[in-house]
């Protein structure tokens, strides 16, 4: 399947906690849209997930749930390679090599590390610090051209480029393909329903802040009803109204309509209308996906088959890149 000259697109999501509407609109939907234009690699990064403590049963189950959700959302495992990071040992192996070409200074400047280490308190895992290096390995193993990610991950892609260029300078321009981030214009950043200045995050402790892809229709409606809006009553696309803006961008991401058109359709209407309509659109987007994901989640034999095939394909490609690195660096293989 790799014998084409399509560009290579790769992305991944952590299987910690339950995926949210933000993951669907910001990431998974874009993957689905592009899966036939590009040669695609999509995976669940469970090795990244253990940079903070995970319950073993939860982690295993969330990994299956993530894979079931990707398939239910429309990722076709015959077209795109779908796999789980821990089943492709080349990721951990390349990460070690890259660690030796990454600098303390540049990793210390990563905003996500600064945020997460603050939250982690005293005992910060070294893995949290080298997290972006494992991510660079994820990307560089597959000769990736494009990485669709949320805006918050752009810095990690830039680091990946820096490491790749640094090693290419040492070992030859054809060692690594230098990837580019692909940040979607709309839907890249769905905000928390309870604090619309923060990104909707599956690790947010407040369950009302996120719509989970497992939420029932009633729960979705309740969460949107309780969404924080702003003072005033006019529906405008305005930075001073982050709550309203968030609901408008959710609608825009679901329907594909420009925000300006949506705003115009609310002339003279109130926040309540906007919330009810947004809730219905979210229910329509999530319900079929949720039901299908629930069904697939029980089909362990099928999921294991998909993942086995995915891992085989991934290992074949990743193994070539890794062998090239060993050879250039002078490591016996
Ligand atoms: N760090 C990414 C996130 O938190 C997840 C991730 C890991 C990733 N490896 C990747 C994303 C490779 C894109 C490509 O969202």
mmCIF file of C-alpha atoms and ligand atoms in Angstrom:
data_model
loop_
_atom_site.group_PDB
_atom_site.id
_atom_site.type_symbol
_atom_site.label_atom_id
_atom_site.label_comp_id
_atom_site.label_asym_id
_atom_site.label_seq_id
_atom_site.Cartn_x
_atom_site.Cartn_y
_atom_site.Cartn_z
ATOM 1 C CA UNK A 1 0.000 0.000 0.000
ATOM 2 C CA UNK A 2 2.989 2.325 0.318
ATOM 3 C CA UNK A 3 4.001 2.181 -3.281
ATOM 4 C CA UNK A 4 2.305 5.461 -4.150
ATOM 5 C CA UNK A 5 3.570 8.998 -4.264
ATOM 6 C CA UNK A 6 0.860 10.322 -2.036
ATOM 7 C CA UNK A 7 2.042 12.526 0.784
ATOM 8 C CA UNK A 8 2.279 10.926 4.179
ATOM 9 C CA UNK A 9 -0.056 12.160 6.915
ATOM 10 C CA UNK A 10 0.270 10.996 10.499
ATOM 11 C CA UNK A 11 -1.473 11.782 13.730
ATOM 12 C CA UNK A 12 -2.182 10.334 17.149
ATOM 13 C CA UNK A 13 -4.295 10.776 20.256
ATOM 14 C CA UNK A 14 -3.590 9.711 23.826
ATOM 15 C CA UNK A 15 -5.935 6.973 25.006
ATOM 16 C CA UNK A 16 -6.163 8.467 28.476
ATOM 17 C CA UNK A 17 -9.658 9.400 29.608
ATOM 18 C CA UNK A 18 -12.572 9.471 27.227
ATOM 19 C CA UNK A 19 -12.263 11.266 23.900
ATOM 20 C CA UNK A 20 -14.195 14.532 23.638
ATOM 21 C CA UNK A 21 -16.069 16.592 21.096
ATOM 22 C CA UNK A 22 -12.844 18.599 20.848
ATOM 23 C CA UNK A 23 -10.903 15.516 19.721
ATOM 24 C CA UNK A 24 -13.633 14.693 17.198
ATOM 25 C CA UNK A 25 -13.927 18.156 15.636
ATOM 26 C CA UNK A 26 -10.309 19.208 16.053
ATOM 27 C CA UNK A 27 -8.616 15.987 15.045
ATOM 28 C CA UNK A 28 -10.473 12.815 14.122
ATOM 29 C CA UNK A 29 -12.826 14.470 11.606
ATOM 30 C CA UNK A 30 -9.891 15.932 9.711
ATOM 31 C CA UNK A 31 -8.194 12.561 9.603
ATOM 32 C CA UNK A 32 -11.291 10.973 8.092
ATOM 33 C CA UNK A 33 -11.609 13.715 5.507
ATOM 34 C CA UNK A 34 -8.062 13.201 4.277
ATOM 35 C CA UNK A 35 -7.622 9.464 4.568
ATOM 36 C CA UNK A 36 -7.810 8.859 0.827
ATOM 37 C CA UNK A 37 -5.786 11.901 -0.272
ATOM 38 C CA UNK A 38 -2.771 10.917 1.778
ATOM 39 C CA UNK A 39 -1.034 7.797 2.934
ATOM 40 C CA UNK A 40 -2.248 7.820 6.523
ATOM 41 C CA UNK A 41 -0.964 6.540 9.835
ATOM 42 C CA UNK A 42 -3.190 6.961 12.887
ATOM 43 C CA UNK A 43 -2.514 5.583 16.317
ATOM 44 C CA UNK A 44 -3.236 5.640 20.015
ATOM 45 C CA UNK A 45 -0.190 6.813 21.969
ATOM 46 C CA UNK A 46 -0.406 4.726 25.118
ATOM 47 C CA UNK A 47 3.327 5.143 25.845
ATOM 48 C CA UNK A 48 2.717 8.880 26.065
ATOM 49 C CA UNK A 49 -0.245 8.266 28.356
ATOM 50 C CA UNK A 50 1.933 6.710 31.077
ATOM 51 C CA UNK A 51 3.892 9.939 31.581
ATOM 52 C CA UNK A 52 1.224 10.446 34.247
ATOM 53 C CA UNK A 53 -0.133 7.567 36.386
ATOM 54 C CA UNK A 54 -2.754 5.406 34.730
ATOM 55 C CA UNK A 55 -4.840 2.623 36.131
ATOM 56 C CA UNK A 56 -3.797 -0.489 34.115
ATOM 57 C CA UNK A 57 -7.320 -1.742 33.410
ATOM 58 C CA UNK A 58 -8.526 1.740 32.504
ATOM 59 C CA UNK A 59 -5.558 2.270 30.181
ATOM 60 C CA UNK A 60 -6.159 -1.015 28.366
ATOM 61 C CA UNK A 61 -9.890 -0.370 28.037
ATOM 62 C CA UNK A 62 -9.448 3.236 26.923
ATOM 63 C CA UNK A 63 -7.041 2.048 24.248
ATOM 64 C CA UNK A 64 -9.669 -0.309 22.817
ATOM 65 C CA UNK A 65 -12.274 2.414 23.180
ATOM 66 C CA UNK A 66 -10.134 4.885 21.242
ATOM 67 C CA UNK A 67 -9.617 2.418 18.403
ATOM 68 C CA UNK A 68 -13.347 1.592 18.313
ATOM 69 C CA UNK A 69 -14.086 5.329 18.210
ATOM 70 C CA UNK A 70 -11.690 5.979 15.319
ATOM 71 C CA UNK A 71 -13.324 3.238 13.275
ATOM 72 C CA UNK A 72 -16.840 4.385 14.210
ATOM 73 C CA UNK A 73 -15.881 7.941 13.220
ATOM 74 C CA UNK A 74 -15.043 6.711 9.733
ATOM 75 C CA UNK A 75 -11.373 5.767 9.707
ATOM 76 C CA UNK A 76 -11.210 2.827 7.368
ATOM 77 C CA UNK A 77 -8.427 0.468 8.485
ATOM 78 C CA UNK A 78 -8.118 -0.790 4.907
ATOM 79 C CA UNK A 79 -7.217 2.718 3.703
ATOM 80 C CA UNK A 80 -5.343 4.110 6.682
ATOM 81 C CA UNK A 81 -3.024 2.220 8.985
ATOM 82 C CA UNK A 82 -4.557 2.128 12.451
ATOM 83 C CA UNK A 83 -2.415 0.919 15.324
ATOM 84 C CA UNK A 84 -1.388 1.209 18.954
ATOM 85 C CA UNK A 85 2.012 2.716 19.784
ATOM 86 C CA UNK A 86 3.059 0.047 22.309
ATOM 87 C CA UNK A 87 2.636 -2.666 19.666
ATOM 88 C CA UNK A 88 5.326 -1.045 17.523
ATOM 89 C CA UNK A 89 8.521 -1.157 19.635
ATOM 90 C CA UNK A 90 10.414 0.943 17.074
ATOM 91 C CA UNK A 91 8.816 4.052 18.634
ATOM 92 C CA UNK A 92 10.519 3.560 21.986
ATOM 93 C CA UNK A 93 13.735 2.554 20.252
ATOM 94 C CA UNK A 94 13.972 5.618 18.017
ATOM 95 C CA UNK A 95 12.996 7.822 20.968
ATOM 96 C CA UNK A 96 16.175 6.734 22.747
ATOM 97 C CA UNK A 97 18.312 7.674 19.761
ATOM 98 C CA UNK A 98 16.596 11.058 19.438
ATOM 99 C CA UNK A 99 17.084 11.683 23.165
ATOM 100 C CA UNK A 100 20.794 11.778 22.481
ATOM 101 C CA UNK A 101 20.335 14.568 19.922
ATOM 102 C CA UNK A 102 17.847 16.688 21.893
ATOM 103 C CA UNK A 103 18.864 19.399 24.312
ATOM 104 C CA UNK A 104 17.712 20.003 27.878
ATOM 105 C CA UNK A 105 17.238 23.670 27.007
ATOM 106 C CA UNK A 106 14.846 23.151 24.118
ATOM 107 C CA UNK A 107 12.780 20.561 26.008
ATOM 108 C CA UNK A 108 12.611 22.864 29.028
ATOM 109 C CA UNK A 109 11.038 25.529 26.831
ATOM 110 C CA UNK A 110 8.053 23.363 25.839
ATOM 111 C CA UNK A 111 4.864 25.017 27.119
ATOM 112 C CA UNK A 112 3.064 21.716 27.610
ATOM 113 C CA UNK A 113 5.910 20.476 29.827
ATOM 114 C CA UNK A 114 5.837 23.665 31.868
ATOM 115 C CA UNK A 115 2.055 23.361 32.370
ATOM 116 C CA UNK A 116 2.023 19.656 33.103
ATOM 117 C CA UNK A 117 5.031 19.672 35.416
ATOM 118 C CA UNK A 118 3.429 22.450 37.437
ATOM 119 C CA UNK A 119 0.364 20.277 37.893
ATOM 120 C CA UNK A 120 2.444 17.187 38.650
ATOM 121 C CA UNK A 121 3.932 18.831 41.749
ATOM 122 C CA UNK A 122 7.088 17.413 43.292
ATOM 123 C CA UNK A 123 7.714 14.127 41.558
ATOM 124 C CA UNK A 124 7.790 14.939 37.900
ATOM 125 C CA UNK A 125 8.440 11.893 35.732
ATOM 126 C CA UNK A 126 11.417 12.196 33.395
ATOM 127 C CA UNK A 127 9.041 10.860 30.742
ATOM 128 C CA UNK A 128 7.041 14.063 30.965
ATOM 129 C CA UNK A 129 10.196 15.980 30.054
ATOM 130 C CA UNK A 130 11.124 13.731 27.121
ATOM 131 C CA UNK A 131 7.500 13.348 25.975
ATOM 132 C CA UNK A 132 8.102 15.527 22.879
ATOM 133 C CA UNK A 133 11.099 13.363 21.901
ATOM 134 C CA UNK A 134 8.887 10.263 21.787
ATOM 135 C CA UNK A 135 6.441 12.305 19.741
ATOM 136 C CA UNK A 136 9.258 13.239 17.340
ATOM 137 C CA UNK A 137 10.063 9.527 17.010
ATOM 138 C CA UNK A 138 6.377 8.795 16.270
ATOM 139 C CA UNK A 139 6.482 11.262 13.422
ATOM 140 C CA UNK A 140 9.934 10.682 11.931
ATOM 141 C CA UNK A 141 9.607 6.875 11.732
ATOM 142 C CA UNK A 142 7.056 7.119 8.895
ATOM 143 C CA UNK A 143 8.701 9.726 6.599
ATOM 144 C CA UNK A 144 5.812 11.981 7.489
ATOM 145 C CA UNK A 145 5.005 15.081 5.433
ATOM 146 C CA UNK A 146 2.010 16.416 7.350
ATOM 147 C CA UNK A 147 0.907 16.246 10.960
ATOM 148 C CA UNK A 148 -2.659 17.442 11.610
ATOM 149 C CA UNK A 149 -2.750 18.632 15.214
ATOM 150 C CA UNK A 150 -4.359 21.217 17.438
ATOM 151 C CA UNK A 151 -2.605 24.559 17.772
ATOM 152 C CA UNK A 152 -1.232 23.529 21.181
ATOM 153 C CA UNK A 153 0.929 20.847 19.536
ATOM 154 C CA UNK A 154 2.594 23.146 17.012
ATOM 155 C CA UNK A 155 5.591 23.714 19.263
ATOM 156 C CA UNK A 156 6.191 19.954 19.434
ATOM 157 C CA UNK A 157 6.176 19.711 15.639
ATOM 158 C CA UNK A 158 8.673 22.540 15.446
ATOM 159 C CA UNK A 159 10.908 20.674 17.872
ATOM 160 C CA UNK A 160 10.550 17.552 15.712
ATOM 161 C CA UNK A 161 11.704 19.564 12.714
ATOM 162 C CA UNK A 162 14.682 20.943 14.636
ATOM 163 C CA UNK A 163 15.794 17.469 15.724
ATOM 164 C CA UNK A 164 15.337 16.069 12.206
ATOM 165 C CA UNK A 165 17.311 18.886 10.592
ATOM 166 C CA UNK A 166 20.051 18.598 13.211
ATOM 167 C CA UNK A 167 20.472 14.877 12.557
ATOM 168 C CA UNK A 168 20.217 15.311 8.790
ATOM 169 C CA UNK A 169 23.094 17.768 9.012
ATOM 170 C CA UNK A 170 25.148 15.157 10.846
ATOM 171 C CA UNK A 171 24.180 12.012 8.954
ATOM 172 C CA UNK A 172 22.852 13.000 5.537
ATOM 173 C CA UNK A 173 19.866 14.902 4.208
ATOM 174 C CA UNK A 174 18.001 11.694 3.405
ATOM 175 C CA UNK A 175 18.013 10.435 7.004
ATOM 176 C CA UNK A 176 14.696 12.005 7.967
ATOM 177 C CA UNK A 177 11.912 13.668 6.036
ATOM 178 C CA UNK A 178 11.179 17.011 7.737
ATOM 179 C CA UNK A 179 7.456 17.188 8.598
ATOM 180 C CA UNK A 180 5.045 20.104 8.652
ATOM 181 C CA UNK A 181 2.195 20.832 11.037
ATOM 182 C CA UNK A 182 -1.290 21.082 9.577
ATOM 183 C CA UNK A 183 -3.518 23.196 11.790
ATOM 184 C CA UNK A 184 -7.185 23.204 10.804
ATOM 185 C CA UNK A 185 -8.721 26.678 10.568
ATOM 186 C CA UNK A 186 -12.034 25.855 12.182
ATOM 187 C CA UNK A 187 -12.546 23.342 14.911
ATOM 188 C CA UNK A 188 -8.861 23.146 15.727
ATOM 189 C CA UNK A 189 -9.645 24.500 19.144
ATOM 190 C CA UNK A 190 -12.918 23.680 20.833
ATOM 191 C CA UNK A 191 -12.954 25.297 24.257
ATOM 192 C CA UNK A 192 -14.155 24.104 27.649
ATOM 193 C CA UNK A 193 -17.891 24.600 28.218
ATOM 194 C CA UNK A 194 -17.156 25.795 31.749
ATOM 195 C CA UNK A 195 -14.136 27.999 31.030
ATOM 196 C CA UNK A 196 -14.187 29.024 27.375
ATOM 197 C CA UNK A 197 -10.722 30.545 27.634
ATOM 198 C CA UNK A 198 -9.230 27.036 28.128
ATOM 199 C CA UNK A 199 -9.148 24.223 25.591
ATOM 200 C CA UNK A 200 -11.720 21.414 25.969
ATOM 201 C CA UNK A 201 -9.550 18.682 27.417
ATOM 202 C CA UNK A 202 -10.270 15.063 28.182
ATOM 203 C CA UNK A 203 -8.165 15.417 31.328
ATOM 204 C CA UNK A 204 -10.296 18.266 32.719
ATOM 205 C CA UNK A 205 -11.517 17.101 36.149
ATOM 206 C CA UNK A 206 -14.891 18.856 35.667
ATOM 207 C CA UNK A 207 -17.078 16.500 33.585
ATOM 208 C CA UNK A 208 -19.341 19.424 32.625
ATOM 209 C CA UNK A 209 -16.453 21.120 30.857
ATOM 210 C CA UNK A 210 -16.354 18.556 28.040
ATOM 211 C CA UNK A 211 -18.789 16.636 25.904
ATOM 212 C CA UNK A 212 -17.469 13.070 25.843
ATOM 213 C CA UNK A 213 -17.994 10.924 22.789
ATOM 214 C CA UNK A 214 -19.630 8.389 25.141
ATOM 215 C CA UNK A 215 -22.227 10.858 26.541
ATOM 216 C CA UNK A 216 -25.904 10.015 26.088
ATOM 217 C CA UNK A 217 -28.144 12.459 24.227
ATOM 218 C CA UNK A 218 -29.609 13.739 27.494
ATOM 219 C CA UNK A 219 -26.234 14.340 29.051
ATOM 220 C CA UNK A 220 -25.087 16.236 25.946
ATOM 221 C CA UNK A 221 -28.180 18.460 26.125
ATOM 222 C CA UNK A 222 -27.671 19.130 29.827
ATOM 223 C CA UNK A 223 -24.003 20.017 29.393
ATOM 224 C CA UNK A 224 -24.753 22.501 26.618
ATOM 225 C CA UNK A 225 -27.585 24.051 28.573
ATOM 226 C CA UNK A 226 -25.138 24.652 31.413
ATOM 227 C CA UNK A 227 -22.412 25.976 29.140
ATOM 228 C CA UNK A 228 -21.001 29.273 30.362
ATOM 229 C CA UNK A 229 -21.999 32.143 28.132
ATOM 230 C CA UNK A 230 -21.112 35.747 28.560
ATOM 231 C CA UNK A 231 -22.724 38.904 29.849
ATOM 232 C CA UNK A 232 -24.950 40.759 27.432
ATOM 233 C CA UNK A 233 -27.470 39.050 25.203
ATOM 234 C CA UNK A 234 -26.457 39.686 21.627
ATOM 235 C CA UNK A 235 -25.005 36.800 19.641
ATOM 236 C CA UNK A 236 -21.805 38.067 18.038
ATOM 237 C CA UNK A 237 -18.475 36.564 17.030
ATOM 238 C CA UNK A 238 -16.443 38.582 19.418
ATOM 239 C CA UNK A 239 -13.293 37.833 21.448
ATOM 240 C CA UNK A 240 -14.885 39.496 24.437
ATOM 241 C CA UNK A 241 -17.547 36.751 24.345
ATOM 242 C CA UNK A 242 -15.505 33.532 24.432
ATOM 243 C CA UNK A 243 -18.457 31.394 25.555
ATOM 244 C CA UNK A 244 -20.684 32.471 22.677
ATOM 245 C CA UNK A 245 -17.783 32.260 20.265
ATOM 246 C CA UNK A 246 -17.122 28.680 21.352
ATOM 247 C CA UNK A 247 -20.720 27.609 20.657
ATOM 248 C CA UNK A 248 -20.534 29.312 17.268
ATOM 249 C CA UNK A 249 -17.319 27.516 16.388
ATOM 250 C CA UNK A 250 -18.766 24.180 17.494
ATOM 251 C CA UNK A 251 -21.691 24.777 15.134
ATOM 252 C CA UNK A 252 -19.373 25.879 12.360
ATOM 253 C CA UNK A 253 -17.109 22.861 12.795
ATOM 254 C CA UNK A 254 -20.083 20.477 12.693
ATOM 255 C CA UNK A 255 -21.981 22.041 9.787
ATOM 256 C CA UNK A 256 -19.050 23.409 7.789
ATOM 257 C CA UNK A 257 -20.841 26.784 7.580
ATOM 258 C CA UNK A 258 -18.826 29.968 8.116
ATOM 259 C CA UNK A 259 -19.286 31.617 11.513
ATOM 260 C CA UNK A 260 -20.457 34.883 9.927
ATOM 261 C CA UNK A 261 -23.459 33.117 8.368
ATOM 262 C CA UNK A 262 -24.337 31.430 11.648
ATOM 263 C CA UNK A 263 -24.151 34.752 13.503
ATOM 264 C CA UNK A 264 -26.468 36.354 10.932
ATOM 265 C CA UNK A 265 -29.067 33.619 11.451
ATOM 266 C CA UNK A 266 -29.243 34.556 15.151
ATOM 267 C CA UNK A 267 -30.119 38.229 14.681
ATOM 268 C CA UNK A 268 -32.603 39.150 17.383
ATOM 269 C CA UNK A 269 -32.316 35.760 19.112
ATOM 270 C CA UNK A 270 -31.042 34.939 22.581
ATOM 271 C CA UNK A 271 -28.263 32.817 24.066
ATOM 272 C CA UNK A 272 -30.845 30.153 24.928
ATOM 273 C CA UNK A 273 -31.615 29.586 21.241
ATOM 274 C CA UNK A 274 -27.948 29.249 20.448
ATOM 275 C CA UNK A 275 -27.457 26.677 23.212
ATOM 276 C CA UNK A 276 -30.463 24.549 22.235
ATOM 277 C CA UNK A 277 -29.498 24.537 18.555
ATOM 278 C CA UNK A 278 -25.868 23.740 19.337
ATOM 279 C CA UNK A 279 -26.965 20.884 21.602
ATOM 280 C CA UNK A 280 -29.070 19.359 18.810
ATOM 281 C CA UNK A 281 -26.217 19.600 16.321
ATOM 282 C CA UNK A 282 -23.834 17.981 18.794
ATOM 283 C CA UNK A 283 -26.322 15.175 19.475
ATOM 284 C CA UNK A 284 -26.653 14.553 15.739
ATOM 285 C CA UNK A 285 -22.879 14.464 15.348
ATOM 286 C CA UNK A 286 -22.214 12.192 18.305
ATOM 287 C CA UNK A 287 -25.171 9.782 18.594
ATOM 288 C CA UNK A 288 -24.483 7.506 15.592
ATOM 289 C CA UNK A 289 -20.755 7.506 16.274
ATOM 290 C CA UNK A 290 -21.277 6.666 19.959
ATOM 291 C CA UNK A 291 -23.653 3.791 19.234
ATOM 292 C CA UNK A 292 -21.337 2.267 16.641
ATOM 293 C CA UNK A 293 -18.291 2.728 18.893
ATOM 294 C CA UNK A 294 -20.122 0.985 21.738
ATOM 295 C CA UNK A 295 -20.855 -1.943 19.437
ATOM 296 C CA UNK A 296 -17.296 -2.224 18.109
ATOM 297 C CA UNK A 297 -15.824 -1.855 21.586
ATOM 298 C CA UNK A 298 -17.305 -5.245 22.487
ATOM 299 C CA UNK A 299 -15.849 -6.893 19.375
ATOM 300 C CA UNK A 300 -12.436 -7.668 20.794
ATOM 301 C CA UNK A 301 -11.487 -10.306 18.235
ATOM 302 C CA UNK A 302 -12.184 -7.883 15.425
ATOM 303 C CA UNK A 303 -10.316 -5.016 17.099
ATOM 304 C CA UNK A 304 -7.323 -7.227 17.837
ATOM 305 C CA UNK A 305 -7.247 -8.316 14.192
ATOM 306 C CA UNK A 306 -7.293 -4.724 12.978
ATOM 307 C CA UNK A 307 -4.525 -3.789 15.389
ATOM 308 C CA UNK A 308 -2.380 -6.785 14.532
ATOM 309 C CA UNK A 309 -2.528 -5.886 10.857
ATOM 310 C CA UNK A 310 -1.864 -2.229 11.635
ATOM 311 C CA UNK A 311 1.135 -3.038 13.803
ATOM 312 C CA UNK A 312 2.591 -5.320 11.121
ATOM 313 C CA UNK A 313 2.393 -2.599 8.509
ATOM 314 C CA UNK A 314 3.719 0.018 10.903
ATOM 315 C CA UNK A 315 6.653 -2.156 11.949
ATOM 316 C CA UNK A 316 7.629 -2.787 8.367
ATOM 317 C CA UNK A 317 7.841 0.924 7.621
ATOM 318 C CA UNK A 318 9.244 2.011 10.979
ATOM 319 C CA UNK A 319 11.845 -0.746 10.928
ATOM 320 C CA UNK A 320 13.339 0.655 7.717
ATOM 321 C CA UNK A 321 13.760 4.110 9.206
ATOM 322 C CA UNK A 322 15.223 2.721 12.395
ATOM 323 C CA UNK A 323 17.709 0.513 10.506
ATOM 324 C CA UNK A 324 18.831 3.553 8.506
ATOM 325 C CA UNK A 325 19.449 5.475 11.766
ATOM 326 C CA UNK A 326 21.417 2.625 13.369
ATOM 327 C CA UNK A 327 23.549 2.336 10.277
ATOM 328 C CA UNK A 328 24.311 6.059 9.953
ATOM 329 C CA UNK A 329 25.065 6.480 13.657
ATOM 330 C CA UNK A 330 27.366 3.453 13.636
ATOM 331 C CA UNK A 331 25.310 1.145 15.844
ATOM 332 C CA UNK A 332 25.514 -2.579 15.123
ATOM 333 C CA UNK A 333 22.108 -4.032 14.331
HETATM 334 N N1 LIG B 1 1.146 15.046 21.955
HETATM 335 C C1 LIG B 1 -0.051 14.839 21.191
HETATM 336 C C2 LIG B 1 -1.237 15.425 21.956
HETATM 337 O O1 LIG B 1 -1.200 15.518 23.168
HETATM 338 C C3 LIG B 1 -0.297 13.374 20.919
HETATM 339 C C4 LIG B 1 0.759 12.798 20.015
HETATM 340 C C5 LIG B 1 1.748 11.921 20.341
HETATM 341 C C6 LIG B 1 0.880 13.052 18.633
HETATM 342 N N2 LIG B 1 2.455 11.587 19.239
HETATM 343 C C7 LIG B 1 1.970 12.255 18.179
HETATM 344 C C8 LIG B 1 0.180 13.859 17.728
HETATM 345 C C9 LIG B 1 2.370 12.277 16.840
HETATM 346 C C10 LIG B 1 0.598 13.881 16.414
HETATM 347 C C11 LIG B 1 1.677 13.085 15.958
HETATM 348 O O2 LIG B 1 -2.221 15.763 21.349
#
